[in-house]
């Protein structure tokens, strides 16, 4: 028997344990972090989700059984399962190191059942080994908040003064990496959210304020983690000529029109979509060197709806993680 969380609101249901295909592993889930993308999926804001879906794409667990062709992992190995669940391996994107853009890609907790469950099935080629010395709940947020955050940080280039808009699960990890790399972090929260600003300073931000405030110095780059389109012109205004504004989320409210002046000066606005396996290998190798200390906020599987509500309401100072 497993617990299955179906959509709107998530309901726990007993289902038979699934059987892995030849190249797949069956994972006993120990922890699954809760991502803003799960909210977008549950709220129906993303197209083409699987029906009767089990959400969750930051899965940590141990291999319970494996298909006949699995050679990367043994039964009992600890593995992590990220958002990228399958790619075609044949298209122009896959063949040029950009499998994150594969038009046939399938994603965990979206087109493939995910980790809000006792068991999950994953293609062995898309699973990661995890850093030793981190607990399951500490490791889970690395798998999306960390990984997509890391790809976003790479897209920000060599920026010394880095703005982070929205200081949640991803920013609390990326601030640590940015600081370790010698960058100065400027944290932007909802106006008046002094608690989140204190959290950001705690993690080494040199400045923290509301997203309606100007930073004390112009930024070299900004990463927007909050799904709020009006932050794009706000971040452009705060960014120096030649700087990049990275939109890190899968979904964002419409971006209001803005004067060309604030884009002029070779400023760049770009999005970051998904991840490649290479991003994952690089980031998970880097995590223990920093070392990244995530702040997991544990919930029982039965509290998944509460965790999603707390994320929606902006009540979290760290990363919500379902602990099984
Ligand atoms: Zn492809
Ligand atoms: Zn995610």
Coordinates of C-alpha atoms and ligand atoms in Angstrom, one line a residue:
X1 CA 0.0 0.0 0.0
X2 CA 1.2 3.5 -0.7
X3 CA -0.3 6.9 0.0
X4 CA -1.3 8.8 -3.1
X5 CA -1.9 12.5 -3.1
X6 CA -4.3 13.4 -5.9
X7 CA -5.2 16.9 -6.9
X8 CA -7.3 19.8 -5.5
X9 CA -7.2 19.5 -2.5
X10 CA -4.6 16.7 -2.2
X11 CA -6.2 13.6 -0.7
X12 CA -4.4 10.7 0.7
X13 CA -5.4 7.4 -0.9
X14 CA -4.1 3.9 -0.6
X15 CA -2.8 2.5 -3.9
X16 CA -0.8 -0.6 -4.8
X17 CA 3.0 -0.2 -4.9
X18 CA 4.0 0.4 -8.5
X19 CA 6.4 -1.9 -10.4
X20 CA 9.5 -0.3 -12.0
X21 CA 10.2 -0.8 -15.7
X22 CA 13.5 -2.3 -16.9
X23 CA 15.5 1.0 -16.6
X24 CA 13.6 2.3 -13.6
X25 CA 14.1 2.1 -9.8
X26 CA 11.3 1.9 -7.2
X27 CA 12.3 4.3 -4.4
X28 CA 11.1 4.2 -0.8
X29 CA 10.6 8.0 -0.2
X30 CA 12.1 9.4 2.9
X31 CA 11.7 13.1 2.2
X32 CA 10.2 15.3 -0.5
X33 CA 10.6 19.0 -0.5
X34 CA 7.7 21.3 -1.4
X35 CA 8.3 23.7 -4.3
X36 CA 6.4 26.7 -5.7
X37 CA 6.0 24.7 -8.9
X38 CA 3.9 22.2 -6.9
X39 CA 1.6 25.1 -6.1
X40 CA 1.3 26.1 -9.7
X41 CA 0.6 22.4 -10.7
X42 CA -2.0 22.0 -7.9
X43 CA -3.6 25.3 -8.7
X44 CA -3.9 24.4 -12.4
X45 CA -1.7 27.2 -13.6
X46 CA 0.5 24.9 -15.8
X47 CA -0.9 23.1 -18.9
X48 CA -0.8 19.4 -19.6
X49 CA -0.3 18.0 -16.1
X50 CA -1.0 14.3 -15.7
X51 CA -4.5 13.6 -14.3
X52 CA -4.6 12.0 -10.8
X53 CA -1.1 13.2 -10.4
X54 CA 1.2 12.6 -7.4
X55 CA 3.1 16.0 -7.1
X56 CA 6.6 16.4 -5.8
X57 CA 9.9 16.7 -7.6
X58 CA 12.5 17.0 -4.8
X59 CA 12.6 13.4 -3.7
X60 CA 15.1 11.7 -1.4
X61 CA 14.8 8.0 -0.8
X62 CA 16.4 4.6 -1.0
X63 CA 16.2 2.1 -3.9
X64 CA 13.7 -0.5 -2.8
X65 CA 13.7 -2.6 -6.0
X66 CA 15.2 -2.1 -9.4
X67 CA 14.4 -3.0 -13.0
X68 CA 16.5 -5.7 -14.8
X69 CA 18.6 -3.1 -16.8
X70 CA 19.5 -0.8 -13.9
X71 CA 23.2 -0.7 -13.2
X72 CA 23.8 2.7 -11.7
X73 CA 22.3 2.0 -8.3
X74 CA 22.0 -0.9 -6.0
X75 CA 19.1 -1.8 -3.7
X76 CA 19.5 0.3 -0.5
X77 CA 21.4 3.2 -2.3
X78 CA 20.3 6.7 -1.4
X79 CA 19.2 8.6 -4.4
X80 CA 17.7 12.0 -5.3
X81 CA 15.0 12.6 -8.0
X82 CA 14.7 16.0 -9.5
X83 CA 12.2 17.8 -11.8
X84 CA 13.7 16.6 -15.1
X85 CA 12.4 13.0 -15.3
X86 CA 13.0 12.0 -18.9
X87 CA 14.3 13.5 -22.2
X88 CA 14.3 12.1 -25.7
X89 CA 18.1 12.1 -26.2
X90 CA 17.7 12.6 -29.9
X91 CA 16.5 16.2 -30.6
X92 CA 18.7 19.2 -31.4
X93 CA 18.4 20.4 -27.8
X94 CA 19.3 17.1 -26.2
X95 CA 22.3 16.6 -28.6
X96 CA 23.7 20.1 -27.8
X97 CA 23.8 20.0 -24.0
X98 CA 20.4 21.6 -23.6
X99 CA 18.2 18.7 -22.6
X100 CA 16.4 21.2 -20.3
X101 CA 14.7 22.5 -23.4
X102 CA 13.8 19.1 -25.0
X103 CA 10.3 19.5 -26.4
X104 CA 9.5 15.9 -25.4
X105 CA 10.9 16.2 -21.9
X106 CA 8.8 14.8 -19.1
X107 CA 8.9 16.2 -15.5
X108 CA 8.6 14.6 -12.1
X109 CA 5.5 15.5 -10.2
X110 CA 4.0 17.0 -13.4
X111 CA 3.8 14.4 -16.2
X112 CA 5.4 11.6 -14.0
X113 CA 4.1 10.8 -10.6
X114 CA 6.3 12.4 -7.9
X115 CA 7.2 12.1 -4.3
X116 CA 4.2 13.1 -2.2
X117 CA 3.9 9.4 -1.6
X118 CA 5.5 6.4 0.2
X119 CA 7.0 5.1 -3.0
X120 CA 8.1 6.7 -6.3
X121 CA 9.3 5.3 -9.6
X122 CA 12.2 7.0 -11.5
X123 CA 14.3 6.5 -14.6
X124 CA 17.8 5.6 -13.2
X125 CA 19.5 7.9 -15.8
X126 CA 17.8 11.0 -14.2
X127 CA 18.5 10.1 -10.5
X128 CA 21.4 11.6 -8.6
X129 CA 23.7 10.3 -5.9
X130 CA 23.5 12.7 -2.9
X131 CA 26.2 14.3 -0.8
X132 CA 27.0 12.2 2.3
X133 CA 26.6 13.9 5.6
X134 CA 23.4 15.6 4.8
X135 CA 20.2 14.2 6.2
X136 CA 17.3 13.3 3.9
X137 CA 15.3 16.4 4.9
X138 CA 18.3 18.6 4.5
X139 CA 19.1 17.2 1.1
X140 CA 15.6 17.3 -0.4
X141 CA 15.5 21.1 -1.0
X142 CA 18.8 20.9 -3.0
X143 CA 17.0 19.0 -5.7
X144 CA 15.0 21.9 -7.1
X145 CA 15.3 25.0 -5.0
X146 CA 19.1 24.5 -5.0
X147 CA 19.5 23.1 -8.5
X148 CA 17.3 25.6 -10.4
X149 CA 18.7 28.3 -8.2
X150 CA 22.2 27.3 -9.2
X151 CA 21.4 27.3 -12.9
X152 CA 19.9 30.8 -12.4
X153 CA 23.0 31.9 -10.6
X154 CA 25.1 30.7 -13.5
X155 CA 22.9 32.7 -15.9
X156 CA 23.6 35.8 -13.8
X157 CA 27.2 35.6 -14.9
X158 CA 30.1 37.1 -13.0
X159 CA 27.9 39.6 -11.2
X160 CA 29.5 40.8 -8.0
X161 CA 26.5 42.6 -6.6
X162 CA 23.6 40.1 -6.9
X163 CA 20.0 40.9 -6.1
X164 CA 17.6 38.1 -5.1
X165 CA 13.9 38.9 -5.4
X166 CA 11.8 36.6 -3.1
X167 CA 13.7 35.1 -0.2
X168 CA 12.3 31.6 0.1
X169 CA 13.7 28.1 -0.4
X170 CA 15.8 28.8 -3.5
X171 CA 17.2 32.2 -2.3
X172 CA 18.2 30.8 1.1
X173 CA 20.4 28.2 -0.7
X174 CA 21.7 30.4 -3.5
X175 CA 22.6 33.3 -1.1
X176 CA 25.0 30.8 0.6
X177 CA 26.6 29.8 -2.7
X178 CA 26.9 33.5 -3.9
X179 CA 28.5 34.6 -0.7
X180 CA 31.0 31.6 -0.8
X181 CA 31.8 32.8 -4.4
X182 CA 32.6 36.2 -3.0
X183 CA 29.6 38.0 -4.2
X184 CA 27.5 40.6 -2.3
X185 CA 23.8 39.5 -1.9
X186 CA 21.0 42.1 -1.8
X187 CA 17.8 40.5 -0.7
X188 CA 14.4 41.8 -1.7
X189 CA 11.2 40.6 0.1
X190 CA 7.6 41.6 0.1
X191 CA 7.4 45.2 1.4
X192 CA 7.4 45.2 5.2
X193 CA 8.3 41.5 5.6
X194 CA 10.9 42.3 8.3
X195 CA 11.1 38.6 9.3
X196 CA 12.2 37.5 5.9
X197 CA 14.7 40.4 5.7
X198 CA 16.2 39.3 9.0
X199 CA 16.4 35.7 7.7
X200 CA 18.3 37.0 4.6
X201 CA 20.7 39.0 6.7
X202 CA 21.2 35.9 8.8
X203 CA 22.4 34.1 5.7
X204 CA 24.9 36.8 4.8
X205 CA 22.9 39.3 2.7
X206 CA 24.7 42.7 3.0
X207 CA 21.4 44.4 2.5
X208 CA 17.8 43.4 2.8
X209 CA 14.7 45.4 2.1
X210 CA 11.3 45.5 0.4
X211 CA 11.0 44.9 -3.4
X212 CA 9.7 48.5 -3.6
X213 CA 13.0 49.9 -2.3
X214 CA 16.1 50.8 -4.2
X215 CA 19.3 49.0 -3.1
X216 CA 22.1 51.1 -1.7
X217 CA 24.2 50.3 -4.8
X218 CA 23.2 49.3 -8.4
X219 CA 23.1 45.6 -8.9
X220 CA 25.2 43.7 -11.5
X221 CA 22.5 41.0 -11.8
X222 CA 19.2 40.1 -10.2
X223 CA 17.4 36.7 -9.9
X224 CA 13.6 36.8 -9.5
X225 CA 12.3 33.8 -7.6
X226 CA 8.9 35.3 -6.8
X227 CA 6.2 34.7 -9.4
X228 CA 5.4 38.3 -9.8
X229 CA 5.8 40.0 -13.2
X230 CA 6.0 43.5 -11.8
X231 CA 9.3 42.6 -10.3
X232 CA 10.9 42.5 -13.8
X233 CA 10.8 46.3 -14.3
X234 CA 11.6 46.8 -10.6
X235 CA 14.7 44.6 -11.0
X236 CA 15.7 46.4 -14.2
X237 CA 15.6 49.7 -12.5
X238 CA 17.9 48.4 -9.7
X239 CA 20.4 46.9 -12.2
X240 CA 23.4 48.6 -13.7
X241 CA 24.1 48.8 -17.5
X242 CA 25.1 45.5 -18.9
X243 CA 23.4 43.6 -16.0
X244 CA 21.1 40.6 -16.4
X245 CA 17.7 40.0 -14.8
X246 CA 17.0 36.3 -14.5
X247 CA 13.4 35.0 -14.1
X248 CA 13.8 31.7 -12.3
X249 CA 10.2 30.5 -12.0
X250 CA 8.2 28.3 -14.3
X251 CA 5.2 30.6 -14.0
X252 CA 4.9 34.4 -13.5
X253 CA 2.1 36.9 -13.6
X254 CA 2.1 39.2 -16.6
X255 CA 5.0 41.6 -16.8
X256 CA 3.7 45.2 -17.0
X257 CA 4.9 47.4 -19.9
X258 CA 7.9 49.6 -19.0
X259 CA 9.9 52.3 -20.7
X260 CA 12.7 51.2 -23.0
X261 CA 15.0 53.4 -21.0
X262 CA 15.3 50.8 -18.2
X263 CA 16.3 48.0 -20.6
X264 CA 18.6 50.3 -22.6
X265 CA 22.3 50.0 -21.7
X266 CA 22.6 46.4 -22.8
X267 CA 20.6 45.1 -19.9
X268 CA 19.3 41.6 -20.4
X269 CA 16.1 39.9 -19.3
X270 CA 16.0 36.1 -19.5
X271 CA 14.3 33.1 -18.1
X272 CA 15.7 29.9 -16.8
X273 CA 13.9 26.7 -17.7
X274 CA 14.2 23.4 -15.9
X275 CA 17.7 21.8 -15.5
X276 CA 20.1 19.5 -17.2
X277 CA 21.7 16.5 -15.5
X278 CA 25.0 18.3 -15.8
X279 CA 23.6 21.2 -13.6
X280 CA 22.7 18.6 -11.0
X281 CA 26.0 16.8 -11.0
X282 CA 27.9 20.2 -10.7
X283 CA 25.6 21.6 -8.0
X284 CA 25.5 18.5 -5.8
X285 CA 29.4 18.3 -6.0
X286 CA 29.5 22.0 -5.0
X287 CA 27.0 21.8 -2.1
X288 CA 29.4 20.1 0.5
X289 CA 32.2 22.4 -0.4
X290 CA 30.3 25.6 0.5
X291 CA 29.0 23.9 2.6
X292 CA 25.3 24.6 2.0
X293 CA 23.1 24.3 5.1
X294 CA 19.5 24.2 4.1
X295 CA 16.8 25.0 6.6
X296 CA 14.2 22.3 6.2
X297 CA 10.8 22.8 7.7
X298 CA 9.4 19.3 8.2
X299 CA 5.8 18.3 7.7
X300 CA 4.2 14.9 7.7
X301 CA 2.8 13.6 4.4
X302 CA -0.7 14.1 5.8
X303 CA 0.1 17.8 6.2
X304 CA 0.9 18.3 2.5
X305 CA -2.0 20.7 2.0
X306 CA -0.9 22.7 5.0
X307 CA 2.7 23.0 3.7
X308 CA 1.3 24.2 0.3
X309 CA -0.9 26.8 2.1
X310 CA 2.0 28.0 4.2
X311 CA 4.1 28.4 1.0
X312 CA 1.3 30.2 -0.8
X313 CA 0.9 32.6 2.1
X314 CA 4.6 33.3 2.3
X315 CA 4.9 32.0 5.9
X316 CA 8.0 29.9 5.4
X317 CA 11.5 30.8 6.4
X318 CA 13.3 28.0 4.7
X319 CA 12.1 25.0 2.7
X320 CA 9.0 23.0 3.5
X321 CA 9.8 19.2 3.4
X322 CA 7.5 16.3 3.7
X323 CA 9.1 13.8 5.9
X324 CA 8.1 10.1 5.6
Ligands
LIG1 ZN1 15.2 15.9 -26.7
LIG2 ZN1 10.7 23.0 -8.1

